[in-house]
Amino acid sequence: MSKEHRVLTGITTTGVPHLGNLVGAVLPAIKASERKDTTSFLFLADYHSLIKSSDSELRHRSSFDIAACWLACGLDPKKVIFYRQSDIPHIFELAWILSCLASKGLLNRAHAYKAATTDNEANKTKDIDKGINMGLFNYPVLMAADILMFKADAVPVGQDQKQHIEMTRDIALKFNHHYGDILTPPEAVIDEHTGVLPGIDGRKMSKSYNNTIPVFSEEEALQKVIMKIKTNSLEPGEPKDSSDCNIFNIYKAISTNEKVDDLQKLYEEGIAWGEAKKILFGELNSFLKPFKDEYNKIIKDKPYVEKALIEGSEKALSISGPIIKEVRQAIGIKGF
Ligand code: TRP
């Protein structure tokens, strides 16, 4: 019998579900969850969202929208462990334990923190830590706790999260070195194709860049966003290079190889940008339709979503409970 794999991934709840979430995390994770030798941990990283926003209503709504998105895309709550991070207090206990092992120097090098201090430097701000909260600084530790709490061995993430998984490995190995072989150093699973889905401005599609394509918006709103996708200024009739084209790369993530080849030909023949956007819009609309229909049904049934998450948290707690016990024993926090 092959070894059981534990696959774990989460989405931060700070906005409406977008195409990057769908093709980068939700759909591949659901697909992977169908494998027999796999236990999947899929969760809402609601406490991570505190770092980025103090809007409680937005956080609450976003948690619901993202939960409904997972379910609309085919997650079967009976087959996977689907939960809110905030329902598992053991994660936060582990985060403290790990933060006492992680060296500050390691966290100084985390991309998100470095980007923030670099901005401050560029703006000649006296205090390079201006506007940076401890949550942002500790972000990789909380993420490590999310993963190590369940001894997950595979974490499907975008390229931008690779560093966090390396830090998680580092912290797990340090724990094991001090306290015995307890935590599992995970591997990042990065899909070369979808790991880099561009947003409408060409940078990685991300809530932080405000360049996302929302997946459950009305057709008109979707069309508006598609029309805003950045292109170069080549005229209709001029041959176009598909390789670094945002429209093309988004199309590739949601379409069949055959259709991609057809669009490639049209690029060589000099398709107008407006026309390429229309083709992408049509394809995206039909790609999203089944998910949208399901989503619109699910959002009318809040108790169903809540029940799925409560049942998921019970399953998650039955796994995290014994692990945190093992961790406490190992570090000498135990009864006399
Ligand atoms: N940091 C991830 C993101 O913003 C979300 C996340 C939180 C996560 N904890 C995780 C992803 C654990 C994978 C595993 O996309």
CSV table of C-alpha atoms and ligand atoms in Angstrom, one decimal:
chain,number,residue,atom,x,y,z
A,1,MET,CA,0.0,0.0,0.0
A,2,SER,CA,1.3,3.5,-0.8
A,3,LYS,CA,1.8,6.0,1.9
A,4,GLU,CA,-1.0,8.3,2.8
A,5,HIS,CA,-0.4,11.8,1.6
A,6,ARG,CA,-1.7,14.9,3.4
A,7,VAL,CA,-2.3,17.8,1.1
A,8,LEU,CA,-3.1,21.1,2.6
A,9,THR,CA,-3.9,24.5,1.2
A,10,GLY,CA,-5.7,27.7,2.4
A,11,ILE,CA,-6.9,30.9,1.0
A,12,THR,CA,-6.7,34.2,2.8
A,13,THR,CA,-10.2,35.7,3.3
A,14,THR,CA,-9.7,39.3,2.2
A,15,GLY,CA,-11.8,39.7,-0.9
A,16,VAL,CA,-14.1,38.1,-3.5
A,17,PRO,CA,-13.0,34.8,-5.1
A,18,HIS,CA,-11.0,35.5,-8.2
A,19,LEU,CA,-9.8,33.5,-11.2
A,20,GLY,CA,-6.3,33.2,-9.6
A,21,ASN,CA,-7.8,31.4,-6.6
A,22,LEU,CA,-9.8,29.2,-8.9
A,23,VAL,CA,-7.2,28.0,-11.3
A,24,GLY,CA,-4.3,28.3,-8.9
A,25,ALA,CA,-5.7,26.7,-5.8
A,26,VAL,CA,-9.3,25.6,-5.7
A,27,LEU,CA,-9.6,23.5,-8.8
A,28,PRO,CA,-6.2,21.7,-8.6
A,29,ALA,CA,-6.8,21.1,-4.8
A,30,ILE,CA,-10.2,19.6,-5.4
A,31,LYS,CA,-8.8,17.4,-8.2
A,32,ALA,CA,-6.0,16.2,-6.0
A,33,SER,CA,-8.5,15.4,-3.2
A,34,GLU,CA,-10.1,12.8,-5.4
A,35,ARG,CA,-7.0,10.6,-5.1
A,36,LYS,CA,-7.5,7.6,-2.9
A,37,ASP,CA,-4.1,7.8,-1.1
A,38,THR,CA,-4.7,11.5,-0.2
A,39,THR,CA,-6.3,13.3,2.8
A,40,SER,CA,-6.9,16.9,1.9
A,41,PHE,CA,-7.0,19.8,4.3
A,42,LEU,CA,-8.7,22.8,2.7
A,43,PHE,CA,-9.2,25.8,4.8
A,44,LEU,CA,-10.1,29.5,5.1
A,45,ALA,CA,-7.1,31.4,6.3
A,46,ASP,CA,-9.3,33.9,8.1
A,47,TYR,CA,-6.8,34.9,10.8
A,48,HIS,CA,-4.3,35.6,8.0
A,49,SER,CA,-6.6,38.3,6.7
A,50,LEU,CA,-6.2,40.4,9.9
A,51,ILE,CA,-2.7,41.3,8.6
A,52,LYS,CA,-4.1,43.0,5.5
A,53,SER,CA,-7.3,44.5,6.6
A,54,SER,CA,-9.2,45.8,9.7
A,55,ASP,CA,-12.6,45.7,7.9
A,56,SER,CA,-14.5,43.1,10.0
A,57,GLU,CA,-17.5,43.1,7.7
A,58,LEU,CA,-15.3,42.5,4.6
A,59,ARG,CA,-13.5,39.6,6.4
A,60,HIS,CA,-16.8,38.0,7.4
A,61,ARG,CA,-18.3,38.3,3.9
A,62,SER,CA,-15.1,37.2,2.2
A,63,SER,CA,-15.0,34.1,4.4
A,64,PHE,CA,-18.5,33.1,3.4
A,65,ASP,CA,-17.8,33.9,-0.3
A,66,ILE,CA,-14.7,31.8,-0.4
A,67,ALA,CA,-16.3,28.9,1.5
A,68,ALA,CA,-19.2,29.0,-1.0
A,69,CYS,CA,-16.6,29.1,-3.8
A,70,TRP,CA,-14.9,25.9,-2.7
A,71,LEU,CA,-18.2,24.2,-2.4
A,72,ALA,CA,-19.5,25.5,-5.8
A,73,CYS,CA,-16.3,24.2,-7.5
A,74,GLY,CA,-17.0,20.7,-6.3
A,75,LEU,CA,-15.4,20.3,-3.0
A,76,ASP,CA,-17.1,17.4,-1.2
A,77,PRO,CA,-17.1,18.1,2.5
A,78,LYS,CA,-17.5,14.4,3.3
A,79,LYS,CA,-14.3,13.5,1.4
A,80,VAL,CA,-12.0,16.3,2.5
A,81,ILE,CA,-11.3,18.2,5.7
A,82,PHE,CA,-12.8,21.7,5.1
A,83,TYR,CA,-12.5,24.2,7.9
A,84,ARG,CA,-11.9,27.7,9.2
A,85,GLN,CA,-8.5,28.3,10.5
A,86,SER,CA,-10.1,30.3,13.4
A,87,ASP,CA,-12.0,27.1,14.5
A,88,ILE,CA,-8.7,25.3,15.3
A,89,PRO,CA,-7.1,27.0,18.4
A,90,HIS,CA,-4.2,24.5,18.3
A,91,ILE,CA,-2.9,26.2,15.3
A,92,PHE,CA,-2.3,29.4,17.3
A,93,GLU,CA,-0.7,27.6,20.1
A,94,LEU,CA,1.7,25.9,17.7
A,95,ALA,CA,2.4,29.3,16.1
A,96,TRP,CA,3.7,30.6,19.4
A,97,ILE,CA,5.8,27.5,19.9
A,98,LEU,CA,7.3,27.8,16.4
A,99,SER,CA,7.9,31.5,16.8
A,100,CYS,CA,10.2,30.7,19.7
A,101,LEU,CA,12.3,28.6,17.3
A,102,ALA,CA,12.2,30.6,14.1
A,103,SER,CA,15.1,33.0,14.0
A,104,LYS,CA,14.3,36.7,13.5
A,105,GLY,CA,16.9,36.8,10.8
A,106,LEU,CA,15.0,34.2,8.8
A,107,LEU,CA,11.8,36.2,9.0
A,108,ASN,CA,13.6,39.4,8.1
A,109,ARG,CA,14.2,37.8,4.7
A,110,ALA,CA,10.5,37.0,4.0
A,111,HIS,CA,9.3,38.5,0.8
A,112,ALA,CA,6.2,40.4,2.1
A,113,TYR,CA,8.2,42.0,5.0
A,114,LYS,CA,11.1,42.8,2.8
A,115,ALA,CA,8.9,44.4,0.2
A,116,ALA,CA,7.3,46.6,2.9
A,117,THR,CA,10.7,47.8,4.2
A,118,THR,CA,12.0,48.3,0.7
A,119,ASP,CA,9.1,50.6,0.0
A,120,ASN,CA,9.8,52.6,3.2
A,121,GLU,CA,13.5,52.9,2.2
A,122,ALA,CA,12.6,54.0,-1.3
A,123,ASN,CA,10.3,56.7,0.1
A,124,LYS,CA,13.1,57.8,2.4
A,125,THR,CA,11.0,57.0,5.5
A,126,LYS,CA,13.1,57.4,8.6
A,127,ASP,CA,11.7,54.2,10.3
A,128,ILE,CA,12.0,51.3,7.8
A,129,ASP,CA,9.4,49.5,9.8
A,130,LYS,CA,6.8,52.2,9.5
A,131,GLY,CA,3.3,50.9,9.0
A,132,ILE,CA,4.4,47.3,9.4
A,133,ASN,CA,2.5,45.2,12.0
A,134,MET,CA,3.8,42.1,13.8
A,135,GLY,CA,1.3,40.0,12.0
A,136,LEU,CA,2.9,40.8,8.7
A,137,PHE,CA,6.3,40.0,10.2
A,138,ASN,CA,5.1,36.7,11.7
A,139,TYR,CA,3.0,35.7,8.7
A,140,PRO,CA,5.3,32.9,7.7
A,141,VAL,CA,5.2,31.4,11.2
A,142,LEU,CA,1.4,31.3,11.3
A,143,MET,CA,1.5,29.7,7.8
A,144,ALA,CA,4.1,27.2,9.1
A,145,ALA,CA,1.7,26.4,12.0
A,146,ASP,CA,-1.2,25.9,9.6
A,147,ILE,CA,0.8,23.3,7.7
A,148,LEU,CA,2.8,21.5,10.5
A,149,MET,CA,-0.3,21.3,12.7
A,150,PHE,CA,-1.6,18.5,10.5
A,151,LYS,CA,1.7,17.0,9.5
A,152,ALA,CA,0.9,17.9,5.8
A,153,ASP,CA,3.5,16.7,3.4
A,154,ALA,CA,2.4,18.5,0.3
A,155,VAL,CA,1.3,22.1,-0.1
A,156,PRO,CA,0.0,23.2,-3.5
A,157,VAL,CA,0.8,26.9,-3.8
A,158,GLY,CA,1.7,29.6,-6.3
A,159,GLN,CA,5.3,30.4,-7.0
A,160,ASP,CA,5.1,33.4,-4.7
A,161,GLN,CA,4.5,31.2,-1.7
A,162,LYS,CA,7.5,28.9,-2.3
A,163,GLN,CA,9.6,30.8,0.2
A,164,HIS,CA,7.0,30.3,2.9
A,165,ILE,CA,7.1,26.6,2.5
A,166,GLU,CA,10.9,26.6,2.6
A,167,MET,CA,10.7,28.5,5.9
A,168,THR,CA,8.2,26.0,7.1
A,169,ARG,CA,10.7,23.2,6.4
A,170,ASP,CA,13.4,25.1,8.1
A,171,ILE,CA,11.3,25.6,11.2
A,172,ALA,CA,10.1,22.0,11.3
A,173,LEU,CA,13.7,20.7,11.1
A,174,LYS,CA,14.7,23.0,13.9
A,175,PHE,CA,11.9,21.8,16.1
A,176,ASN,CA,12.8,18.2,15.3
A,177,HIS,CA,16.4,18.8,16.1
A,178,HIS,CA,15.6,20.2,19.5
A,179,TYR,CA,12.7,18.0,20.5
A,180,GLY,CA,12.7,14.8,18.4
A,181,ASP,CA,11.3,13.7,15.2
A,182,ILE,CA,7.7,14.9,15.4
A,183,LEU,CA,6.9,17.5,12.7
A,184,THR,CA,6.8,16.7,9.0
A,185,PRO,CA,8.8,19.1,6.7
A,186,PRO,CA,6.5,19.7,3.8
A,187,GLU,CA,7.1,20.0,0.1
A,188,ALA,CA,5.7,22.8,-2.1
A,189,VAL,CA,3.7,21.6,-5.1
A,190,ILE,CA,3.9,24.2,-7.8
A,191,ASP,CA,2.1,23.9,-11.0
A,192,GLU,CA,4.3,25.6,-13.6
A,193,HIS,CA,1.2,26.5,-15.7
A,194,THR,CA,-1.2,28.0,-13.3
A,195,GLY,CA,1.3,29.1,-10.7
A,196,VAL,CA,1.8,32.4,-12.6
A,197,LEU,CA,-1.7,33.4,-13.8
A,198,PRO,CA,-1.3,37.1,-14.7
A,199,GLY,CA,-3.8,39.7,-13.5
A,200,ILE,CA,-5.3,42.4,-15.8
A,201,ASP,CA,-2.1,44.5,-15.4
A,202,GLY,CA,0.3,41.6,-16.1
A,203,ARG,CA,1.5,41.1,-12.6
A,204,LYS,CA,0.5,38.0,-10.7
A,205,MET,CA,-3.2,38.0,-10.2
A,206,SER,CA,-3.6,38.9,-6.5
A,207,LYS,CA,-5.9,40.8,-4.3
A,208,SER,CA,-3.0,42.8,-3.1
A,209,TYR,CA,-2.4,44.2,-6.6
A,210,ASN,CA,-6.1,45.0,-7.2
A,211,ASN,CA,-5.7,43.3,-10.6
A,212,THR,CA,-8.1,40.3,-10.3
A,213,ILE,CA,-10.8,38.9,-12.4
A,214,PRO,CA,-13.7,38.1,-10.0
A,215,VAL,CA,-15.3,34.8,-10.9
A,216,PHE,CA,-18.8,35.2,-9.6
A,217,SER,CA,-19.6,38.7,-10.9
A,218,GLU,CA,-22.4,39.5,-13.4
A,219,GLU,CA,-21.6,39.1,-17.1
A,220,GLU,CA,-21.5,42.8,-17.7
A,221,ALA,CA,-19.0,43.4,-14.8
A,222,LEU,CA,-16.9,40.5,-16.1
A,223,GLN,CA,-16.8,42.0,-19.6
A,224,LYS,CA,-15.7,45.4,-18.2
A,225,VAL,CA,-12.8,43.8,-16.4
A,226,ILE,CA,-11.7,41.8,-19.5
A,227,MET,CA,-11.8,45.0,-21.6
A,228,LYS,CA,-9.4,46.6,-19.1
A,229,ILE,CA,-6.7,43.9,-19.6
A,230,LYS,CA,-3.4,45.6,-20.5
A,231,THR,CA,-2.0,45.0,-23.9
A,232,ASN,CA,0.7,46.6,-26.1
A,233,SER,CA,-0.2,49.2,-28.8
A,234,LEU,CA,0.1,46.9,-31.9
A,235,GLU,CA,-2.6,47.7,-34.5
A,236,PRO,CA,-5.1,45.2,-36.0
A,237,GLY,CA,-3.4,43.4,-38.8
A,238,GLU,CA,0.1,43.4,-37.1
A,239,PRO,CA,1.2,39.9,-36.1
A,240,LYS,CA,1.3,39.6,-32.3
A,241,ASP,CA,3.4,37.6,-29.9
A,242,SER,CA,1.3,35.4,-27.6
A,243,SER,CA,4.0,34.4,-25.2
A,244,ASP,CA,4.0,37.5,-23.0
A,245,CYS,CA,0.4,38.5,-23.7
A,246,ASN,CA,-1.9,38.7,-20.7
A,247,ILE,CA,-5.1,37.9,-22.6
A,248,PHE,CA,-3.4,34.8,-24.1
A,249,ASN,CA,-2.0,33.6,-20.8
A,250,ILE,CA,-5.3,33.9,-19.1
A,251,TYR,CA,-7.0,32.1,-22.0
A,252,LYS,CA,-4.5,29.3,-21.8
A,253,ALA,CA,-5.3,28.7,-18.1
A,254,ILE,CA,-9.0,28.1,-18.8
A,255,SER,CA,-9.2,26.6,-22.3
A,256,THR,CA,-8.4,23.4,-24.2
A,257,ASN,CA,-5.1,22.9,-26.1
A,258,GLU,CA,-7.0,22.9,-29.4
A,259,LYS,CA,-8.6,26.3,-28.8
A,260,VAL,CA,-5.3,27.7,-27.6
A,261,ASP,CA,-3.7,26.7,-30.9
A,262,ASP,CA,-6.6,28.4,-32.8
A,263,LEU,CA,-6.0,31.6,-30.9
A,264,GLN,CA,-2.3,31.3,-31.5
A,265,LYS,CA,-3.0,31.3,-35.3
A,266,LEU,CA,-5.2,34.4,-35.0
A,267,TYR,CA,-2.4,36.2,-33.1
A,268,GLU,CA,0.0,35.4,-36.0
A,269,GLU,CA,-2.6,36.8,-38.4
A,270,GLY,CA,-2.8,40.0,-36.5
A,271,ILE,CA,-6.0,39.8,-34.5
A,272,ALA,CA,-7.2,43.1,-33.0
A,273,TRP,CA,-6.9,43.4,-29.2
A,274,GLY,CA,-10.6,44.1,-28.9
A,275,GLU,CA,-11.4,40.9,-30.8
A,276,ALA,CA,-9.0,38.8,-28.6
A,277,LYS,CA,-10.7,40.2,-25.5
A,278,LYS,CA,-14.1,39.2,-26.9
A,279,ILE,CA,-12.9,35.7,-27.5
A,280,LEU,CA,-11.5,35.5,-24.0
A,281,PHE,CA,-14.7,36.8,-22.5
A,282,GLY,CA,-16.8,34.2,-24.4
A,283,GLU,CA,-14.5,31.4,-23.2
A,284,LEU,CA,-14.3,32.6,-19.7
A,285,ASN,CA,-18.1,33.0,-19.5
A,286,SER,CA,-18.7,29.4,-20.5
A,287,PHE,CA,-15.9,28.1,-18.3
A,288,LEU,CA,-17.4,29.9,-15.3
A,289,LYS,CA,-21.0,29.2,-16.0
A,290,PRO,CA,-21.4,25.9,-14.1
A,291,PHE,CA,-19.5,27.2,-11.1
A,292,LYS,CA,-21.5,30.4,-11.1
A,293,ASP,CA,-24.8,28.5,-11.2
A,294,GLU,CA,-23.8,26.3,-8.3
A,295,TYR,CA,-22.5,29.3,-6.4
A,296,ASN,CA,-25.7,31.2,-6.7
A,297,LYS,CA,-27.6,28.2,-5.3
A,298,ILE,CA,-25.1,27.7,-2.4
A,299,ILE,CA,-25.1,31.4,-1.2
A,300,LYS,CA,-28.8,31.1,-0.6
A,301,ASP,CA,-28.2,28.3,1.9
A,302,LYS,CA,-26.0,29.7,4.7
A,303,PRO,CA,-26.8,26.8,7.1
A,304,TYR,CA,-25.4,24.3,4.6
A,305,VAL,CA,-22.1,26.2,4.4
A,306,GLU,CA,-21.9,26.6,8.1
A,307,LYS,CA,-22.7,22.9,8.7
A,308,ALA,CA,-20.0,21.8,6.3
A,309,LEU,CA,-17.4,24.0,8.1
A,310,ILE,CA,-18.5,22.9,11.6
A,311,GLU,CA,-18.3,19.2,10.6
A,312,GLY,CA,-14.9,19.9,9.0
A,313,SER,CA,-13.6,21.6,12.1
A,314,GLU,CA,-14.6,18.6,14.2
A,315,LYS,CA,-12.6,16.3,11.9
A,316,ALA,CA,-9.6,18.8,11.9
A,317,LEU,CA,-9.6,19.0,15.7
A,318,SER,CA,-9.6,15.2,16.0
A,319,ILE,CA,-6.3,15.3,14.1
A,320,SER,CA,-4.7,18.5,15.6
A,321,GLY,CA,-5.6,17.5,19.2
A,322,PRO,CA,-3.3,14.4,19.4
A,323,ILE,CA,-0.6,16.3,17.5
A,324,ILE,CA,-0.6,19.3,19.8
A,325,LYS,CA,-0.5,16.8,22.8
A,326,GLU,CA,2.6,15.2,21.3
A,327,VAL,CA,4.2,18.6,20.7
A,328,ARG,CA,3.5,19.7,24.3
A,329,GLN,CA,4.9,16.5,25.7
A,330,ALA,CA,8.0,16.9,23.6
A,331,ILE,CA,8.7,20.5,24.8
A,332,GLY,CA,8.1,19.6,28.4
A,333,ILE,CA,4.7,21.4,28.8
A,334,LYS,CA,2.9,18.6,30.6
A,335,GLY,CA,1.3,17.5,33.9
A,336,PHE,CA,3.4,16.4,36.8
B,1,TRP,N1,-0.5,32.6,2.4
B,1,TRP,C1,-1.4,32.0,1.5
B,1,TRP,C2,-1.9,33.0,0.5
B,1,TRP,O1,-2.0,34.2,0.8
B,1,TRP,C3,-2.6,31.5,2.3
B,1,TRP,C4,-2.2,30.5,3.3
B,1,TRP,C5,-2.3,30.6,4.6
B,1,TRP,C6,-1.8,29.2,3.0
B,1,TRP,N2,-1.8,29.5,5.2
B,1,TRP,C7,-1.5,28.6,4.3
B,1,TRP,C8,-1.5,28.4,1.8
B,1,TRP,C9,-1.0,27.3,4.4
B,1,TRP,C10,-1.0,27.1,2.0
B,1,TRP,C11,-0.8,26.6,3.2
B,1,TRP,O2,-2.1,32.6,-0.6
